Amino acid sequence: MSKISEKVSELARPVIEEEGCRLWDVEYVREAGDWYLRIYIDKEGGVGIEDCEKISRRLDPMLDEADPIPDSYIFEVGSAGAERELKRPSDFEQFMGSEVEVKLYKAVNGSKAFVGSLVSYNQGDVEIKAGDNLMTFTKADIAMVKLHVSI
C-alpha cells in the first residue's frame, strides 16, 4: 500500500466505521492522465448509494484540510462489490470456502483464469478446488484473485 493510501486509510477508517461500514481498500491511481482516489467500503447486507454519499460528504472536507495528496485528483467512494479483489491475508481468511477466480500472468493448460472454491492461502500461494481437482497457484504466477459470482 502506498504512503498516500496509508494516510487516507488512517483518516477515513473512523468516519467509515461511524457510518456503520468498514474500509475495504484505498486506491490512488493514474488513469487517462487523471489521478483518482478511490475508497472502497463494505457492510453487512451490502453498501447502498446513500452510504457512499454520506461517507464522501464527510471525508471530502477532511481530505482537503489534511491535504495528504499534493496533486489534484478525482475522489470516489464506492462499494467493494460482489466480485471484489482479495489482497490481504485477512481477505482470504474471511472468504475461505467461497468461489473465487484466479487470474494468472501466463496461461496454464491454455487458460489464464480458473474458478473454484478457495481451499487455502499461504503467503500468497492460493489453492482452489474446481470440481474434483485441487489446483495450487504460486504467488509469482497470480495476477489477481477475486470473488466470483455464478449466475
CSV table of N, CA and C in Angstrom, one decimal:
chain,number,residue,atom,x,y,z
A,1,MET,N,0.9,-1.2,0.0
A,1,MET,CA,0.0,0.0,0.0
A,1,MET,C,0.9,1.2,0.0
A,2,SER,N,0.6,2.2,-0.8
A,2,SER,CA,1.4,3.4,-0.9
A,2,SER,C,1.2,4.3,0.3
A,3,LYS,N,2.1,5.2,0.5
A,3,LYS,CA,2.1,6.1,1.7
A,3,LYS,C,0.8,6.9,1.6
A,4,ILE,N,0.4,7.4,0.4
A,4,ILE,CA,-0.9,8.1,0.3
A,4,ILE,C,-2.0,7.3,0.7
A,5,SER,N,-2.1,6.1,0.2
A,5,SER,CA,-3.2,5.2,0.6
A,5,SER,C,-3.2,4.9,2.1
A,6,GLU,N,-2.1,4.8,2.7
A,6,GLU,CA,-2.0,4.5,4.1
A,6,GLU,C,-2.5,5.7,4.9
A,7,LYS,N,-2.1,7.0,4.5
A,7,LYS,CA,-2.6,8.2,5.2
A,7,LYS,C,-4.1,8.3,5.0
A,8,VAL,N,-4.6,8.1,3.8
A,8,VAL,CA,-6.0,8.2,3.6
A,8,VAL,C,-6.8,7.2,4.4
A,9,SER,N,-6.2,6.0,4.5
A,9,SER,CA,-6.9,4.9,5.3
A,9,SER,C,-7.0,5.4,6.7
A,10,GLU,N,-6.0,5.9,7.3
A,10,GLU,CA,-6.0,6.4,8.7
A,10,GLU,C,-7.0,7.4,8.9
A,11,LEU,N,-7.1,8.4,7.9
A,11,LEU,CA,-8.1,9.4,8.1
A,11,LEU,C,-9.6,8.9,7.9
A,12,ALA,N,-9.7,8.0,6.9
A,12,ALA,CA,-11.1,7.6,6.5
A,12,ALA,C,-11.7,6.5,7.4
A,13,ARG,N,-10.9,5.6,8.0
A,13,ARG,CA,-11.4,4.5,8.7
A,13,ARG,C,-12.4,4.9,9.8
A,14,PRO,N,-12.0,5.9,10.7
A,14,PRO,CA,-13.0,6.2,11.8
A,14,PRO,C,-14.3,6.7,11.3
A,15,VAL,N,-14.3,7.5,10.2
A,15,VAL,CA,-15.6,8.1,9.6
A,15,VAL,C,-16.4,6.9,9.0
A,16,ILE,N,-15.7,6.1,8.3
A,16,ILE,CA,-16.4,4.9,7.7
A,16,ILE,C,-17.1,4.1,8.7
A,17,GLU,N,-16.3,3.8,9.8
A,17,GLU,CA,-16.9,2.9,10.9
A,17,GLU,C,-18.0,3.6,11.6
A,18,GLU,N,-18.0,5.0,11.8
A,18,GLU,CA,-19.1,5.7,12.4
A,18,GLU,C,-20.3,5.6,11.6
A,19,GLU,N,-20.2,5.4,10.3
A,19,GLU,CA,-21.4,5.3,9.4
A,19,GLU,C,-21.8,3.8,9.3
A,20,GLY,N,-21.3,2.9,10.1
A,20,GLY,CA,-21.7,1.6,10.1
A,20,GLY,C,-21.1,0.7,9.0
A,21,CYS,N,-20.1,1.2,8.4
A,21,CYS,CA,-19.4,0.4,7.3
A,21,CYS,C,-18.0,0.1,7.7
A,22,ARG,N,-17.3,-0.6,6.9
A,22,ARG,CA,-15.9,-0.9,7.1
A,22,ARG,C,-15.1,-0.6,5.8
A,23,LEU,N,-13.9,-0.1,6.1
A,23,LEU,CA,-13.0,0.2,4.9
A,23,LEU,C,-12.5,-1.1,4.3
A,24,TRP,N,-12.7,-1.3,3.0
A,24,TRP,CA,-12.2,-2.4,2.3
A,24,TRP,C,-10.8,-2.1,1.7
A,25,ASP,N,-10.7,-1.0,1.0
A,25,ASP,CA,-9.5,-0.7,0.3
A,25,ASP,C,-9.4,0.8,-0.1
A,26,VAL,N,-8.2,1.3,-0.3
A,26,VAL,CA,-8.0,2.6,-0.8
A,26,VAL,C,-7.0,2.5,-2.0
A,27,GLU,N,-7.4,3.2,-3.0
A,27,GLU,CA,-6.6,3.1,-4.3
A,27,GLU,C,-6.3,4.5,-4.8
A,28,TYR,N,-5.1,4.8,-5.0
A,28,TYR,CA,-4.7,6.1,-5.6
A,28,TYR,C,-3.9,5.7,-6.9
A,29,VAL,N,-4.6,6.0,-8.0
A,29,VAL,CA,-4.1,5.5,-9.3
A,29,VAL,C,-4.2,6.6,-10.4
A,30,ARG,N,-3.4,6.5,-11.4
A,30,ARG,CA,-3.5,7.4,-12.5
A,30,ARG,C,-4.1,6.7,-13.7
A,31,GLU,N,-5.2,7.3,-14.2
A,31,GLU,CA,-5.9,6.7,-15.3
A,31,GLU,C,-6.2,7.8,-16.4
A,32,ALA,N,-5.9,7.6,-17.6
A,32,ALA,CA,-6.1,8.5,-18.7
A,32,ALA,C,-5.7,9.9,-18.4
A,33,GLY,N,-4.5,10.1,-17.7
A,33,GLY,CA,-4.0,11.4,-17.4
A,33,GLY,C,-4.5,12.0,-16.1
A,34,ASP,N,-5.5,11.4,-15.5
A,34,ASP,CA,-6.0,12.0,-14.2
A,34,ASP,C,-5.7,11.1,-13.0
A,35,TRP,N,-5.5,11.7,-11.9
A,35,TRP,CA,-5.3,10.9,-10.6
A,35,TRP,C,-6.7,10.7,-10.0
A,36,TYR,N,-6.9,9.4,-9.5
A,36,TYR,CA,-8.1,9.0,-8.8
A,36,TYR,C,-7.8,8.5,-7.4
A,37,LEU,N,-8.6,9.0,-6.5
A,37,LEU,CA,-8.5,8.5,-5.1
A,37,LEU,C,-9.8,7.8,-4.9
A,38,ARG,N,-9.8,6.4,-4.8
A,38,ARG,CA,-11.0,5.6,-4.6
A,38,ARG,C,-11.0,5.0,-3.3
A,39,ILE,N,-12.0,5.1,-2.6
A,39,ILE,CA,-12.2,4.4,-1.3
A,39,ILE,C,-13.3,3.4,-1.4
A,40,TYR,N,-13.0,2.1,-1.2
A,40,TYR,CA,-14.0,1.1,-1.3
A,40,TYR,C,-14.5,0.7,0.1
A,41,ILE,N,-15.8,0.6,0.3
A,41,ILE,CA,-16.4,0.3,1.6
A,41,ILE,C,-17.2,-1.0,1.5
A,42,ASP,N,-17.5,-1.5,2.7
A,42,ASP,CA,-18.3,-2.8,2.8
A,42,ASP,C,-19.1,-2.7,4.0
A,43,LYS,N,-20.2,-3.4,4.0
A,43,LYS,CA,-21.0,-3.6,5.3
A,43,LYS,C,-21.9,-4.8,5.1
A,44,GLU,N,-22.3,-5.3,6.3
A,44,GLU,CA,-23.2,-6.4,6.3
A,44,GLU,C,-24.5,-6.0,5.6
A,45,GLY,N,-24.9,-6.9,4.7
A,45,GLY,CA,-26.2,-6.6,4.0
A,45,GLY,C,-26.0,-5.8,2.7
A,46,GLY,N,-24.7,-5.3,2.5
A,46,GLY,CA,-24.4,-4.6,1.3
A,46,GLY,C,-24.4,-3.1,1.4
A,47,VAL,N,-23.7,-2.4,0.6
A,47,VAL,CA,-23.5,-1.0,0.6
A,47,VAL,C,-24.5,-0.3,-0.4
A,48,GLY,N,-25.1,0.7,0.0
A,48,GLY,CA,-26.0,1.5,-0.9
A,48,GLY,C,-25.4,2.8,-1.3
A,49,ILE,N,-26.0,3.4,-2.3
A,49,ILE,CA,-25.6,4.7,-2.7
A,49,ILE,C,-25.6,5.8,-1.6
A,50,GLU,N,-26.5,5.6,-0.7
A,50,GLU,CA,-26.6,6.6,0.4
A,50,GLU,C,-25.4,6.5,1.3
A,51,ASP,N,-24.9,5.2,1.5
A,51,ASP,CA,-23.7,5.1,2.3
A,51,ASP,C,-22.5,5.8,1.7
A,52,CYS,N,-22.4,5.6,0.4
A,52,CYS,CA,-21.3,6.2,-0.4
A,52,CYS,C,-21.4,7.7,-0.3
A,53,GLU,N,-22.6,8.2,-0.5
A,53,GLU,CA,-22.8,9.7,-0.5
A,53,GLU,C,-22.4,10.3,0.9
A,54,LYS,N,-22.9,9.7,2.0
A,54,LYS,CA,-22.7,10.2,3.3
A,54,LYS,C,-21.2,10.2,3.6
A,55,ILE,N,-20.5,9.1,3.3
A,55,ILE,CA,-19.1,9.0,3.6
A,55,ILE,C,-18.3,10.0,2.8
A,56,SER,N,-18.7,10.1,1.5
A,56,SER,CA,-18.0,11.0,0.6
A,56,SER,C,-18.1,12.5,1.1
A,57,ARG,N,-19.3,12.8,1.5
A,57,ARG,CA,-19.6,14.2,2.0
A,57,ARG,C,-18.8,14.5,3.3
A,58,ARG,N,-18.6,13.5,4.1
A,58,ARG,CA,-17.9,13.7,5.4
A,58,ARG,C,-16.4,13.7,5.1
A,59,LEU,N,-15.9,12.9,4.2
A,59,LEU,CA,-14.5,12.7,4.0
A,59,LEU,C,-13.9,13.9,3.1
A,60,ASP,N,-14.7,14.4,2.2
A,60,ASP,CA,-14.1,15.4,1.3
A,60,ASP,C,-13.5,16.6,2.0
A,61,PRO,N,-14.2,17.2,2.9
A,61,PRO,CA,-13.6,18.4,3.6
A,61,PRO,C,-12.4,17.9,4.5
A,62,MET,N,-12.5,16.7,5.1
A,62,MET,CA,-11.3,16.3,5.9
A,62,MET,C,-10.1,16.1,5.0
A,63,LEU,N,-10.3,15.5,3.8
A,63,LEU,CA,-9.1,15.3,3.0
A,63,LEU,C,-8.6,16.6,2.5
A,64,ASP,N,-9.5,17.6,2.2
A,64,ASP,CA,-9.0,18.9,1.8
A,64,ASP,C,-8.2,19.6,2.9
A,65,GLU,N,-8.6,19.4,4.2
A,65,GLU,CA,-7.9,20.0,5.3
A,65,GLU,C,-6.6,19.3,5.6
A,66,ALA,N,-6.6,18.0,5.6
A,66,ALA,CA,-5.4,17.2,5.9
A,66,ALA,C,-4.4,17.3,4.7
A,67,ASP,N,-4.9,17.4,3.5
A,67,ASP,CA,-4.1,17.6,2.3
A,67,ASP,C,-3.0,16.5,2.2
A,68,PRO,N,-3.4,15.2,2.2
A,68,PRO,CA,-2.4,14.1,2.1
A,68,PRO,C,-1.9,13.9,0.7
A,69,ILE,N,-2.5,14.6,-0.3
A,69,ILE,CA,-2.2,14.4,-1.7
A,69,ILE,C,-1.8,15.7,-2.3
A,70,PRO,N,-0.6,15.8,-2.8
A,70,PRO,CA,-0.1,17.1,-3.3
A,70,PRO,C,-0.8,17.5,-4.7
A,71,ASP,N,-1.2,16.6,-5.5
A,71,ASP,CA,-1.7,16.9,-6.8
A,71,ASP,C,-3.3,16.9,-6.7
A,72,SER,N,-3.9,17.5,-7.8
A,72,SER,CA,-5.3,17.4,-7.9
A,72,SER,C,-5.7,16.0,-8.2
A,73,TYR,N,-6.9,15.6,-7.8
A,73,TYR,CA,-7.4,14.2,-8.0
A,73,TYR,C,-8.9,14.2,-8.1
A,74,ILE,N,-9.5,13.1,-8.6
A,74,ILE,CA,-10.9,12.9,-8.6
A,74,ILE,C,-11.2,11.9,-7.4
A,75,PHE,N,-12.1,12.2,-6.6
A,75,PHE,CA,-12.4,11.5,-5.4
A,75,PHE,C,-13.7,10.7,-5.6
A,76,GLU,N,-13.6,9.4,-5.3
A,76,GLU,CA,-14.8,8.5,-5.4
A,76,GLU,C,-14.9,7.6,-4.2
A,77,VAL,N,-16.1,7.3,-3.7
A,77,VAL,CA,-16.4,6.3,-2.7
A,77,VAL,C,-17.3,5.4,-3.3
A,78,GLY,N,-17.0,4.1,-3.2
A,78,GLY,CA,-17.9,3.1,-3.8
A,78,GLY,C,-17.9,1.8,-3.0
A,79,SER,N,-18.7,0.9,-3.4
A,79,SER,CA,-18.8,-0.4,-2.7
A,79,SER,C,-17.7,-1.3,-3.2
A,80,ALA,N,-17.2,-2.2,-2.3
A,80,ALA,CA,-16.1,-3.1,-2.7
A,80,ALA,C,-16.6,-4.1,-3.8
A,81,GLY,N,-17.9,-4.3,-3.9
A,81,GLY,CA,-18.5,-5.1,-4.9
A,81,GLY,C,-18.6,-6.6,-4.6
A,82,ALA,N,-19.5,-7.2,-5.3
A,82,ALA,CA,-19.7,-8.6,-5.1
A,82,ALA,C,-18.5,-9.5,-5.6
A,83,GLU,N,-17.8,-8.9,-6.6
A,83,GLU,CA,-16.7,-9.6,-7.2
A,83,GLU,C,-15.4,-8.9,-6.8
A,84,ARG,N,-15.2,-8.5,-5.6
A,84,ARG,CA,-14.1,-7.7,-5.1
A,84,ARG,C,-12.8,-8.5,-5.2
A,85,GLU,N,-11.7,-7.8,-5.3
A,85,GLU,CA,-10.4,-8.4,-5.4
A,85,GLU,C,-10.0,-8.7,-3.9
A,86,LEU,N,-9.4,-9.9,-3.7
A,86,LEU,CA,-8.8,-10.3,-2.4
A,86,LEU,C,-7.3,-10.0,-2.5
A,87,LYS,N,-6.9,-9.2,-1.5
A,87,LYS,CA,-5.5,-8.7,-1.5
A,87,LYS,C,-4.7,-9.1,-0.2
A,88,ARG,N,-5.3,-8.9,0.9
A,88,ARG,CA,-4.7,-9.1,2.2
A,88,ARG,C,-5.0,-10.5,2.7
A,89,PRO,N,-4.1,-11.1,3.6
A,89,PRO,CA,-4.4,-12.4,4.2
A,89,PRO,C,-5.8,-12.4,4.9
A,90,SER,N,-6.2,-11.3,5.5
A,90,SER,CA,-7.5,-11.3,6.2
A,90,SER,C,-8.6,-11.4,5.2
A,91,ASP,N,-8.4,-10.9,4.0
A,91,ASP,CA,-9.5,-11.1,2.9
A,91,ASP,C,-9.6,-12.6,2.6
A,92,PHE,N,-8.5,-13.3,2.4
A,92,PHE,CA,-8.6,-14.7,2.1
A,92,PHE,C,-9.2,-15.5,3.3
A,93,GLU,N,-8.8,-15.2,4.5
A,93,GLU,CA,-9.4,-15.8,5.7
A,93,GLU,C,-10.9,-15.6,5.7
A,94,GLN,N,-11.4,-14.4,5.5
A,94,GLN,CA,-12.8,-14.1,5.5
A,94,GLN,C,-13.6,-14.9,4.5
A,95,PHE,N,-13.0,-15.1,3.3
A,95,PHE,CA,-13.8,-15.7,2.2
A,95,PHE,C,-13.3,-17.2,1.9
A,96,MET,N,-12.7,-17.8,2.9
A,96,MET,CA,-12.3,-19.2,2.7
A,96,MET,C,-13.5,-20.1,2.5
A,97,GLY,N,-13.5,-20.9,1.4
A,97,GLY,CA,-14.6,-21.7,1.1
A,97,GLY,C,-15.5,-21.1,0.0
A,98,SER,N,-15.3,-19.8,-0.2
A,98,SER,CA,-16.1,-19.1,-1.2
A,98,SER,C,-15.5,-19.4,-2.6
A,99,GLU,N,-16.4,-19.1,-3.6
A,99,GLU,CA,-16.0,-19.3,-5.0
A,99,GLU,C,-15.1,-18.1,-5.4
A,100,VAL,N,-14.0,-18.3,-6.0
A,100,VAL,CA,-13.0,-17.3,-6.4
A,100,VAL,C,-12.6,-17.5,-7.9
A,101,GLU,N,-12.1,-16.5,-8.5
A,101,GLU,CA,-11.5,-16.6,-9.8
A,101,GLU,C,-10.0,-16.2,-9.6
A,102,VAL,N,-9.1,-17.1,-10.0
A,102,VAL,CA,-7.7,-16.8,-10.0
A,102,VAL,C,-7.3,-16.5,-11.4
A,103,LYS,N,-6.7,-15.3,-11.6
A,103,LYS,CA,-6.2,-14.9,-12.9
A,103,LYS,C,-4.7,-14.9,-12.9
A,104,LEU,N,-4.1,-15.5,-13.9
A,104,LEU,CA,-2.6,-15.7,-14.0
A,104,LEU,C,-2.0,-14.8,-15.0
A,105,TYR,N,-0.7,-14.6,-14.8
A,105,TYR,CA,0.1,-13.8,-15.8
A,105,TYR,C,0.3,-14.6,-17.1
A,106,LYS,N,0.5,-15.9,-16.9
A,106,LYS,CA,0.8,-16.7,-18.1
A,106,LYS,C,-0.2,-17.9,-18.1
A,107,ALA,N,-0.6,-18.3,-19.3
A,107,ALA,CA,-1.6,-19.4,-19.4
A,107,ALA,C,-1.0,-20.7,-18.9
A,108,VAL,N,-1.9,-21.5,-18.2
A,108,VAL,CA,-1.6,-22.9,-17.8
A,108,VAL,C,-2.6,-23.7,-18.5
A,109,ASN,N,-2.2,-24.7,-19.2
A,109,ASN,CA,-3.1,-25.6,-20.0
A,109,ASN,C,-4.1,-24.8,-20.9
A,110,GLY,N,-3.5,-23.7,-21.4
A,110,GLY,CA,-4.3,-22.9,-22.4
A,110,GLY,C,-5.2,-21.8,-21.7
A,111,SER,N,-5.2,-21.7,-20.4
A,111,SER,CA,-6.1,-20.8,-19.7
A,111,SER,C,-5.3,-19.9,-18.7
A,112,LYS,N,-5.8,-18.6,-18.6
A,112,LYS,CA,-5.2,-17.7,-17.7
A,112,LYS,C,-6.1,-17.4,-16.5
A,113,ALA,N,-7.3,-18.0,-16.5
A,113,ALA,CA,-8.3,-17.8,-15.4
A,113,ALA,C,-8.9,-19.1,-15.0
A,114,PHE,N,-9.0,-19.3,-13.7
A,114,PHE,CA,-9.5,-20.6,-13.1
A,114,PHE,C,-10.5,-20.2,-12.0
A,115,VAL,N,-11.6,-20.9,-11.9
A,115,VAL,CA,-12.7,-20.6,-10.9
A,115,VAL,C,-12.8,-21.9,-10.1
A,116,GLY,N,-12.9,-21.7,-8.8
A,116,GLY,CA,-13.1,-22.8,-7.9
A,116,GLY,C,-13.3,-22.3,-6.4
A,117,SER,N,-13.5,-23.2,-5.5
A,117,SER,CA,-13.7,-22.8,-4.1
A,117,SER,C,-12.3,-22.6,-3.5
A,118,LEU,N,-12.2,-21.5,-2.7
A,118,LEU,CA,-10.9,-21.2,-2.1
A,118,LEU,C,-10.7,-22.2,-0.9
A,119,VAL,N,-9.6,-23.0,-1.1
A,119,VAL,CA,-9.3,-24.0,-0.1
A,119,VAL,C,-8.2,-23.6,0.9
A,120,SER,N,-7.2,-22.9,0.4
A,120,SER,CA,-6.1,-22.4,1.3
A,120,SER,C,-5.4,-21.2,0.7
A,121,TYR,N,-4.8,-20.5,1.6
A,121,TYR,CA,-4.0,-19.3,1.3
A,121,TYR,C,-2.8,-19.4,2.2
A,122,ASN,N,-1.6,-19.3,1.6
A,122,ASN,CA,-0.4,-19.4,2.4
A,122,ASN,C,0.7,-18.5,1.8
A,123,GLN,N,0.9,-17.3,2.4
A,123,GLN,CA,1.9,-16.4,2.0
A,123,GLN,C,1.8,-16.1,0.5
A,124,GLY,N,0.6,-15.9,0.0
A,124,GLY,CA,0.4,-15.5,-1.4
A,124,GLY,C,0.1,-16.7,-2.3
A,125,ASP,N,0.4,-17.9,-1.9
A,125,ASP,CA,0.1,-19.1,-2.7
A,125,ASP,C,-1.4,-19.4,-2.4
A,126,VAL,N,-2.1,-19.8,-3.5
A,126,VAL,CA,-3.6,-20.0,-3.4
A,126,VAL,C,-3.9,-21.4,-3.9
A,127,GLU,N,-4.8,-22.1,-3.2
A,127,GLU,CA,-5.3,-23.4,-3.6
A,127,GLU,C,-6.8,-23.3,-3.7
A,128,ILE,N,-7.3,-23.8,-4.9
A,128,ILE,CA,-8.7,-23.9,-5.1
A,128,ILE,C,-9.1,-25.3,-5.5
A,129,LYS,N,-10.4,-25.6,-5.3
A,129,LYS,CA,-11.0,-26.8,-5.7
A,129,LYS,C,-12.0,-26.5,-6.8
A,130,ALA,N,-11.7,-27.0,-8.0
A,130,ALA,CA,-12.6,-26.9,-9.1
A,130,ALA,C,-13.1,-28.3,-9.5
A,131,GLY,N,-14.3,-28.5,-9.2
A,131,GLY,CA,-14.9,-29.9,-9.4
A,131,GLY,C,-14.2,-30.8,-8.5
A,132,ASP,N,-13.6,-31.9,-9.0
A,132,ASP,CA,-12.8,-32.8,-8.2
A,132,ASP,C,-11.3,-32.5,-8.2
A,133,ASN,N,-10.9,-31.4,-8.8
A,133,ASN,CA,-9.5,-31.1,-8.9
A,133,ASN,C,-9.0,-30.1,-7.9
A,134,LEU,N,-7.9,-30.3,-7.3
A,134,LEU,CA,-7.3,-29.3,-6.4
A,134,LEU,C,-6.2,-28.7,-7.3
A,135,MET,N,-6.2,-27.3,-7.3
A,135,MET,CA,-5.2,-26.6,-8.1
A,135,MET,C,-4.5,-25.6,-7.2
A,136,THR,N,-3.2,-25.6,-7.3
A,136,THR,CA,-2.4,-24.7,-6.5
A,136,THR,C,-1.6,-23.7,-7.4
A,137,PHE,N,-1.7,-22.4,-7.0
A,137,PHE,CA,-1.0,-21.4,-7.8
A,137,PHE,C,-0.1,-20.6,-6.9
A,138,THR,N,1.1,-20.4,-7.4
A,138,THR,CA,2.1,-19.7,-6.6
A,138,THR,C,1.9,-18.1,-6.7
A,139,LYS,N,2.3,-17.4,-5.7
A,139,LYS,CA,2.2,-16.0,-5.7
A,139,LYS,C,2.8,-15.3,-6.9
A,140,ALA,N,3.9,-15.8,-7.4
A,140,ALA,CA,4.6,-15.3,-8.5
A,140,ALA,C,3.8,-15.4,-9.8
A,141,ASP,N,2.9,-16.4,-9.9
A,141,ASP,CA,2.1,-16.6,-11.1
A,141,ASP,C,0.8,-15.9,-11.1
A,142,ILE,N,0.3,-15.5,-9.9
A,142,ILE,CA,-1.0,-14.9,-9.8
A,142,ILE,C,-1.0,-13.4,-10.1
A,143,ALA,N,-1.9,-13.0,-11.0
A,143,ALA,CA,-2.1,-11.6,-11.3
A,143,ALA,C,-3.1,-11.0,-10.4
A,144,MET,N,-4.2,-11.8,-10.1
A,144,MET,CA,-5.2,-11.3,-9.2
A,144,MET,C,-6.1,-12.5,-8.8
A,145,VAL,N,-6.7,-12.3,-7.6
A,145,VAL,CA,-7.7,-13.3,-7.1
A,145,VAL,C,-8.9,-12.4,-6.7
A,146,LYS,N,-10.1,-12.8,-7.2
A,146,LYS,CA,-11.3,-12.0,-6.8
A,146,LYS,C,-12.4,-13.0,-6.6
A,147,LEU,N,-13.4,-12.5,-5.8
A,147,LEU,CA,-14.6,-13.3,-5.6
A,147,LEU,C,-15.3,-13.5,-6.9
A,148,HIS,N,-15.9,-14.7,-7.1
A,148,HIS,CA,-16.6,-15.0,-8.3
A,148,HIS,C,-18.1,-15.3,-8.0
A,149,VAL,N,-18.9,-14.6,-8.7
A,149,VAL,CA,-20.4,-14.8,-8.5
A,149,VAL,C,-20.9,-15.5,-9.8
A,150,SER,N,-21.4,-16.7,-9.5
A,150,SER,CA,-22.0,-17.5,-10.6
A,150,SER,C,-23.5,-17.1,-10.8
A,151,ILE,N,-23.9,-17.0,-12.0
A,151,ILE,CA,-25.3,-16.7,-12.3
A,151,ILE,C,-26.1,-17.9,-12.7
